Amino acid sequence: MDCVIDVQDLHREFVTSKGWVHRKKERVKAVDGISFQVKRGEVFGLLGQNGAGKTTTIKMLITLLAPTKGKCEVLGFDTFSQEKKIRNRINFIFGGELGLYRRLSARDNLKYFACLYHIGQEEADSRTARILELVGLSEKADILVETFSKGMIQRLQIARGLLNDPEILFMDEPTVGLDPLGARMLRDIIRTLKEEGKTILLTTHYMYEADELCDRIAILNHGKLVAIDTPANLKKLAEEEEVIEIRL
Ligand code: ATP
């Protein structure tokens, strides 16, 4: 098995202060001892309600947050101490307009990011054209981003995330805030990427979405891993044992 993500007994705690007068310290176990592996070419879903620990897990995987305890390896490297060996080989899809330039066209945004990745001009032009086609934005390529709908912005974010041809693409709730048509278009893009063999780790609140897109799903609840399996097996488990509350 070509394992590209290896998480063992991963923990992340936050210490927050409460109250104005007697500032009381409170510990939040955002991620509480989870373990899982992701294989190359797999689409892996982290499913859970608000506050389950999905974003915190993704942040540790993309090297933005240090674990409190446990092993967190991506592409064979520790995400905290060896982050430089990982960063150019992965990418992360931000929500909303974050990182995009509203006063530039979609194509110019992508060319700018290609420049940051040190991709030569000729290669940048062909890569940009191919990726814009893949996300269905070829016809809007030369229009300013400030005129884009939420769905178009999210598709442009995916295009940006593909520029460096990442070995793993991380997506935190990619369809949140989109209308049904926008969400469907996004899921179609994710399916195309999956067919092309891209490894994807995504988070979602929706079982139907995880069921449609993912090879395997990990269900998180209050920082703990409740179940991890294929969508078909999780459905069976839910029917037989009612150990987890998932609606399909
Ligand atoms: P959502 O679906 O709402 O995005 P999530 O599953 O992504 O939720 P996280 O954002 O990982 O959940 O949060 C898990 C827990 O950790 C929550 O209780 C949250 O309040 C807490 N938390 C996350 N980041 C911080 C932080 N920087 N400081 C303090 N607590 C935090």
Coordinates of C-alpha atoms and ligand atoms in Angstrom, one line a residue:
M1 CA 0.0 0.0 0.0
D2 CA 1.3 3.4 -1.0
C3 CA 0.3 5.3 2.1
V4 CA 0.5 9.1 1.6
I5 CA -1.1 10.2 4.9
D6 CA -0.3 8.4 8.1
V7 CA -2.0 9.7 11.3
Q8 CA -1.5 7.8 14.6
D9 CA -3.0 8.7 17.9
L10 CA -3.1 12.4 16.9
H11 CA -4.1 15.0 19.5
R12 CA -4.6 18.7 19.4
E13 CA -5.7 20.7 22.4
F14 CA -6.5 24.4 22.7
V15 CA -6.4 26.4 25.8
T16 CA -8.9 29.3 26.0
S17 CA -9.7 31.9 28.6
K18 CA -13.2 32.4 29.8
G19 CA -14.8 35.3 31.7
W20 CA -13.7 38.9 32.2
V21 CA -13.0 39.1 35.9
H22 CA -11.6 35.7 36.9
R23 CA -10.1 34.6 33.6
K24 CA -10.6 30.9 33.8
K25 CA -8.5 28.6 31.6
E26 CA -10.4 26.0 29.7
R27 CA -8.9 23.1 27.7
V28 CA -10.6 22.0 24.5
K29 CA -9.7 18.7 23.0
A30 CA -10.3 19.5 19.3
V31 CA -8.7 16.3 18.1
D32 CA -8.6 13.5 20.6
G33 CA -6.4 10.5 19.6
I34 CA -7.4 9.8 16.1
S35 CA -5.6 7.3 13.7
F36 CA -6.1 6.7 10.0
Q37 CA -4.1 6.2 6.8
V38 CA -4.9 7.4 3.3
K39 CA -3.6 5.6 0.2
R40 CA -2.4 7.2 -3.0
G41 CA -5.3 7.8 -5.4
E42 CA -7.9 7.6 -2.7
V43 CA -10.7 10.1 -2.0
F44 CA -11.0 10.2 1.8
G45 CA -13.7 12.0 3.6
L46 CA -13.7 13.5 7.2
L47 CA -17.4 13.7 8.2
G48 CA -18.7 15.3 11.3
Q49 CA -20.9 18.0 12.8
N50 CA -19.8 21.5 13.7
G51 CA -16.9 21.4 16.1
A52 CA -16.1 17.7 15.4
G53 CA -12.4 18.5 14.7
K54 CA -12.3 18.3 10.9
T55 CA -10.7 21.6 10.2
T56 CA -8.2 21.2 13.1
T57 CA -7.2 17.8 11.5
I58 CA -6.8 19.3 8.1
K59 CA -4.7 22.2 9.5
M60 CA -2.3 19.8 11.1
L61 CA -2.1 17.8 7.8
I62 CA -1.3 20.8 5.7
T63 CA 1.4 21.9 8.1
L64 CA -0.4 25.0 9.5
L65 CA -0.9 23.7 13.0
A66 CA 1.3 21.6 15.3
P67 CA -0.1 18.5 17.0
T68 CA -0.1 18.4 20.8
K69 CA 0.8 14.7 20.6
G70 CA 0.9 11.9 18.1
K71 CA 2.2 11.1 14.6
C72 CA 1.1 13.2 11.6
E73 CA 2.9 12.3 8.4
V74 CA 2.2 13.4 4.8
L75 CA 4.1 11.8 1.9
G76 CA 6.4 10.2 4.5
F77 CA 7.4 13.4 6.2
D78 CA 6.4 14.8 9.6
T79 CA 4.1 17.8 9.0
F80 CA 5.6 19.9 11.8
S81 CA 9.3 19.3 11.7
Q82 CA 9.7 18.6 7.9
E83 CA 7.0 20.9 6.5
K84 CA 9.2 22.3 3.7
K85 CA 9.5 18.8 2.2
I86 CA 5.7 18.7 2.0
R87 CA 4.4 22.1 1.1
N88 CA 5.2 22.2 -2.7
R89 CA 3.8 18.7 -3.1
I90 CA 0.3 19.3 -1.7
N91 CA -2.4 22.0 -2.0
F92 CA -5.3 23.3 -0.1
I93 CA -8.6 24.7 -1.3
F94 CA -9.6 27.8 0.6
G95 CA -13.2 28.8 1.0
G96 CA -14.5 32.0 -0.5
E97 CA -12.4 34.6 -2.2
L98 CA -9.4 34.2 0.1
G99 CA -6.1 34.6 -1.7
L100 CA -7.7 35.6 -5.1
Y101 CA -7.4 39.0 -6.7
R102 CA -10.8 40.4 -7.4
R103 CA -9.5 43.0 -9.9
L104 CA -7.8 40.4 -12.0
S105 CA -9.4 38.0 -14.4
A106 CA -9.5 34.3 -13.6
R107 CA -6.7 33.6 -16.1
D108 CA -4.5 36.4 -14.7
N109 CA -5.1 35.1 -11.2
L110 CA -3.9 31.6 -12.2
K111 CA -0.9 33.0 -14.1
Y112 CA 0.1 35.0 -11.0
F113 CA -0.1 31.9 -8.9
A114 CA 1.8 29.9 -11.5
C115 CA 4.6 32.5 -11.3
L116 CA 4.7 32.0 -7.5
Y117 CA 5.2 28.2 -8.2
H118 CA 8.1 29.1 -10.5
I119 CA 6.3 27.6 -13.5
G120 CA 7.7 28.9 -16.8
Q121 CA 5.4 31.1 -19.0
E122 CA 4.7 28.6 -21.7
E123 CA 3.9 25.8 -19.3
A124 CA 1.9 28.3 -17.2
D125 CA -0.2 29.2 -20.2
S126 CA -1.0 25.6 -21.2
R127 CA -1.6 24.5 -17.6
T128 CA -3.9 27.4 -17.0
A129 CA -5.9 26.7 -20.1
R130 CA -6.2 23.0 -19.3
I131 CA -7.3 23.6 -15.7
L132 CA -9.8 26.4 -16.6
E133 CA -11.4 23.9 -19.0
L134 CA -11.4 21.2 -16.3
V135 CA -13.3 23.5 -13.9
G136 CA -15.7 24.8 -16.6
L137 CA -14.4 28.3 -16.5
S138 CA -12.8 28.6 -20.0
E139 CA -15.5 30.9 -21.3
K140 CA -15.2 33.2 -18.2
A141 CA -11.4 33.1 -18.1
D142 CA -10.9 36.7 -19.1
I143 CA -13.6 38.2 -16.9
L144 CA -12.8 40.0 -13.6
V145 CA -13.1 37.8 -10.5
E146 CA -15.2 40.5 -8.8
T147 CA -18.1 39.6 -11.1
F148 CA -18.0 35.8 -10.2
S149 CA -20.7 33.9 -8.4
K150 CA -19.8 31.9 -5.3
G151 CA -19.8 28.7 -7.3
M152 CA -17.4 30.2 -9.9
I153 CA -15.1 31.5 -7.1
Q154 CA -15.0 28.0 -5.6
R155 CA -14.2 26.5 -9.0
L156 CA -11.4 29.0 -9.5
Q157 CA -10.1 28.1 -6.0
I158 CA -9.9 24.5 -7.2
A159 CA -8.1 25.6 -10.4
R160 CA -5.6 27.5 -8.2
G161 CA -5.2 24.4 -6.0
L162 CA -4.3 22.3 -9.1
L163 CA -1.7 24.6 -10.5
N164 CA 1.3 22.9 -8.8
D165 CA -0.1 19.5 -9.8
P166 CA -0.3 18.5 -6.1
E167 CA 0.1 14.9 -5.0
I168 CA -2.7 15.4 -2.5
L169 CA -5.4 18.0 -2.6
F170 CA -7.1 19.0 0.7
M171 CA -10.5 20.5 0.6
D172 CA -12.3 21.9 3.7
E173 CA -16.1 21.8 3.1
P174 CA -15.8 22.5 -0.6
T175 CA -19.5 22.8 -1.3
V176 CA -20.5 24.9 1.7
G177 CA -22.6 27.9 0.9
L178 CA -23.3 26.8 -2.7
D179 CA -26.7 26.4 -4.3
P180 CA -27.6 22.8 -5.4
L181 CA -26.4 23.4 -9.0
G182 CA -23.1 24.9 -7.8
A183 CA -22.6 22.1 -5.4
R184 CA -23.3 19.5 -8.1
M185 CA -20.8 21.1 -10.5
L186 CA -18.2 21.0 -7.8
R187 CA -18.8 17.4 -7.0
D188 CA -18.5 16.6 -10.7
I189 CA -15.1 18.3 -10.8
I190 CA -14.0 16.3 -7.7
R191 CA -15.2 13.1 -9.4
T192 CA -13.2 14.0 -12.6
L193 CA -10.1 14.5 -10.4
K194 CA -10.7 11.2 -8.8
E195 CA -10.9 9.5 -12.2
E196 CA -7.6 11.1 -13.1
G197 CA -6.1 9.4 -10.0
K198 CA -5.7 12.5 -7.7
T199 CA -5.5 11.8 -4.0
I200 CA -8.1 14.0 -2.2
L201 CA -8.9 14.5 1.5
L202 CA -12.1 16.5 2.0
T203 CA -14.3 17.4 4.9
T204 CA -18.0 17.7 4.8
H205 CA -21.1 17.8 7.0
Y206 CA -23.2 15.8 4.5
M207 CA -23.2 12.0 4.5
Y208 CA -24.8 11.9 1.0
E209 CA -21.8 14.0 -0.3
A210 CA -19.2 11.8 1.4
D211 CA -21.2 8.7 0.1
E212 CA -21.1 10.0 -3.5
L213 CA -17.5 11.1 -3.6
C214 CA -15.4 9.1 -1.1
D215 CA -13.7 5.7 -1.3
R216 CA -13.6 5.7 2.6
I217 CA -15.0 7.9 5.3
A218 CA -13.9 8.7 8.8
I219 CA -16.6 9.9 11.1
L220 CA -15.5 12.4 13.8
N221 CA -17.4 13.3 16.9
H222 CA -16.1 15.7 19.6
G223 CA -12.5 15.1 18.3
K224 CA -12.8 11.3 18.4
L225 CA -13.0 8.9 15.5
V226 CA -16.3 7.1 15.7
A227 CA -16.0 4.9 12.6
I228 CA -13.9 4.5 9.5
D229 CA -14.9 2.4 6.5
T230 CA -16.3 2.5 3.0
P231 CA -19.6 4.3 2.5
A232 CA -21.3 0.9 1.8
N233 CA -20.0 -0.7 5.0
L234 CA -20.9 2.4 7.1
K235 CA -24.5 2.2 5.7
K236 CA -24.7 -1.4 6.7
L237 CA -23.3 -0.6 10.2
A238 CA -25.8 2.1 10.7
E239 CA -28.6 -0.2 9.7
E240 CA -27.5 -3.1 11.8
E241 CA -26.2 -1.6 15.0
E242 CA -27.4 2.0 15.2
V243 CA -24.1 2.9 16.9
I244 CA -23.7 6.1 15.0
E245 CA -26.3 8.6 13.9
I246 CA -25.8 8.9 10.2
R247 CA -28.6 9.6 7.8
L248 CA -28.2 8.4 4.2
Ligands
ATP1 P1 -17.0 23.1 11.5 O1 -17.7 22.0 10.7 O2 -17.9 24.0 12.2 O3 -16.0 23.8 10.7 P2 -14.9 21.3 12.6 O4 -15.3 19.9 12.7 O5 -14.1 21.8 11.5 O6 -16.2 22.2 12.7 P3 -12.9 22.5 14.3 O7 -12.9 23.8 13.7 O8 -11.7 21.6 14.1 O9 -14.2 21.7 14.0 O10 -13.0 22.7 15.9 C1 -13.0 21.7 16.8 C2 -13.1 22.3 18.2 O11 -11.9 23.0 18.5 C3 -14.2 23.2 18.4 O12 -14.7 23.1 19.7 C4 -13.6 24.6 18.3 O13 -14.3 25.6 19.0 C5 -12.2 24.3 18.8 N1 -11.2 25.2 18.3 C6 -10.8 25.2 17.0 N2 -9.8 26.1 16.7 C7 -9.6 26.7 18.0 C8 -8.7 27.7 18.4 N3 -7.8 28.3 17.6 N4 -8.7 28.1 19.7 C9 -9.6 27.5 20.6 N5 -10.5 26.5 20.2 C10 -10.5 26.1 18.9

